Amino acid sequence: MASTWSRETLADDRVRMLVRGEIDLADERPLIDEVDAVVGASEHVVVELDLAEVDFIDSSGLRALLLLRRAHGDRVLLGARSAPVQRVLEIAGLAEMFVDGAGNG
């Protein structure tokens, strides 16, 4: 199942993107392009990726998260995460890199 996402604008130039389904090779570039477009719309916007409904993530999905972090730094945060997402981040040793806005990893 390919991933889908929706956006919700929150207070203080924050946009939450709810991602559902899978994040794999087919979804890597579209997800990056979507986040790039949101971040590029304003120099102050912060995107919170809500991955609570992601059932599967592979190395391509992980690469997408890393590329977004490298390109935008703290302007791209991970919010809620499903167990599969958290497990992949922990296995890759990247859970600490992606702490959310509240300091949770």
CSV table of C-alpha atoms in Angstrom, one decimal:
chain,number,residue,atom,x,y,z
A,1,MET,CA,0.0,0.0,0.0
A,2,ALA,CA,1.5,3.3,-1.0
A,3,SER,CA,1.6,6.1,1.5
A,4,THR,CA,-0.8,9.0,1.6
A,5,TRP,CA,-0.6,12.2,3.6
A,6,SER,CA,-2.6,15.1,4.6
A,7,ARG,CA,-1.6,18.5,6.0
A,8,GLU,CA,-2.9,20.4,9.0
A,9,THR,CA,-1.8,24.0,9.7
A,10,LEU,CA,-1.3,24.6,13.4
A,11,ALA,CA,-0.4,27.8,15.3
A,12,ASP,CA,3.0,29.4,15.1
A,13,ASP,CA,3.9,28.5,11.5
A,14,ARG,CA,3.8,24.8,12.2
A,15,VAL,CA,2.3,22.3,9.8
A,16,ARG,CA,1.6,18.7,10.8
A,17,MET,CA,1.7,16.1,8.0
A,18,LEU,CA,-0.1,12.9,8.8
A,19,VAL,CA,1.5,10.1,6.8
A,20,ARG,CA,-0.3,6.8,6.4
A,21,GLY,CA,0.6,3.5,4.9
A,22,GLU,CA,4.2,2.7,3.8
A,23,ILE,CA,7.3,4.8,3.2
A,24,ASP,CA,9.4,2.9,0.7
A,25,LEU,CA,11.2,3.6,-2.5
A,26,ALA,CA,8.0,4.5,-4.4
A,27,ASP,CA,7.2,7.1,-1.7
A,28,GLU,CA,10.6,8.6,-1.0
A,29,ARG,CA,10.8,11.3,-3.7
A,30,PRO,CA,7.1,12.4,-3.4
A,31,LEU,CA,7.4,12.7,0.3
A,32,ILE,CA,10.6,14.7,0.1
A,33,ASP,CA,9.0,17.0,-2.6
A,34,GLU,CA,5.9,17.6,-0.5
A,35,VAL,CA,7.9,18.5,2.6
A,36,ASP,CA,10.3,20.7,0.6
A,37,ALA,CA,7.3,22.6,-0.9
A,38,VAL,CA,5.8,23.2,2.6
A,39,VAL,CA,9.1,24.3,4.1
A,40,GLY,CA,9.8,26.5,1.0
A,41,ALA,CA,6.5,28.3,1.4
A,42,SER,CA,7.8,30.3,4.4
A,43,GLU,CA,11.2,30.7,6.0
A,44,HIS,CA,9.6,30.2,9.4
A,45,VAL,CA,7.4,27.1,8.9
A,46,VAL,CA,8.2,23.9,10.8
A,47,VAL,CA,6.9,20.6,9.5
A,48,GLU,CA,6.0,17.9,12.0
A,49,LEU,CA,5.8,14.5,10.4
A,50,ASP,CA,3.2,12.4,12.2
A,51,LEU,CA,4.1,8.8,11.4
A,52,ALA,CA,1.7,7.1,13.9
A,53,GLU,CA,-0.2,5.5,11.0
A,54,VAL,CA,2.8,4.2,9.0
A,55,ASP,CA,2.7,0.4,8.9
A,56,PHE,CA,6.0,-0.1,7.1
A,57,ILE,CA,9.2,1.9,6.5
A,58,ASP,CA,12.3,0.6,4.7
A,59,SER,CA,15.8,2.1,4.1
A,60,SER,CA,14.4,4.3,1.4
A,61,GLY,CA,11.9,5.8,3.9
A,62,LEU,CA,14.7,6.2,6.4
A,63,ARG,CA,16.8,7.9,3.7
A,64,ALA,CA,14.0,10.3,3.0
A,65,LEU,CA,13.9,11.3,6.7
A,66,LEU,CA,17.6,11.8,6.7
A,67,LEU,CA,17.6,13.9,3.5
A,68,LEU,CA,14.9,16.1,4.9
A,69,ARG,CA,16.7,16.5,8.2
A,70,ARG,CA,19.9,17.4,6.3
A,71,ALA,CA,18.2,19.9,4.0
A,72,HIS,CA,16.0,21.6,6.7
A,73,GLY,CA,17.5,20.8,10.1
A,74,ASP,CA,15.1,21.4,13.0
A,75,ARG,CA,12.4,22.7,10.7
A,76,VAL,CA,11.5,19.0,10.1
A,77,LEU,CA,10.5,17.1,13.2
A,78,LEU,CA,9.1,13.7,13.8
A,79,GLY,CA,6.0,13.7,16.0
A,80,ALA,CA,4.1,10.5,16.8
A,81,ARG,CA,5.6,7.3,15.4
A,82,SER,CA,4.3,3.8,14.9
A,83,ALA,CA,6.1,0.9,16.4
A,84,PRO,CA,7.6,-0.1,13.0
A,85,VAL,CA,9.0,3.5,12.5
A,86,GLN,CA,10.4,3.6,16.0
A,87,ARG,CA,12.0,0.2,15.6
A,88,VAL,CA,13.7,1.1,12.3
A,89,LEU,CA,15.0,4.4,13.8
A,90,GLU,CA,16.4,2.4,16.8
A,91,ILE,CA,18.0,-0.3,14.7
A,92,ALA,CA,19.7,2.4,12.6
A,93,GLY,CA,20.8,4.3,15.7
A,94,LEU,CA,18.9,7.4,14.7
A,95,ALA,CA,16.1,7.6,17.3
A,96,GLU,CA,17.9,10.3,19.1
A,97,MET,CA,18.4,12.4,16.0
A,98,PHE,CA,14.7,12.6,15.5
A,99,VAL,CA,13.4,13.8,18.8
A,100,ASP,CA,10.1,15.6,18.5
A,101,GLY,CA,9.3,19.2,19.5
A,102,ALA,CA,8.7,18.1,23.1
A,103,GLY,CA,12.1,16.4,23.4
A,104,ASN,CA,10.8,12.9,23.0
A,105,GLY,CA,12.7,10.4,20.9
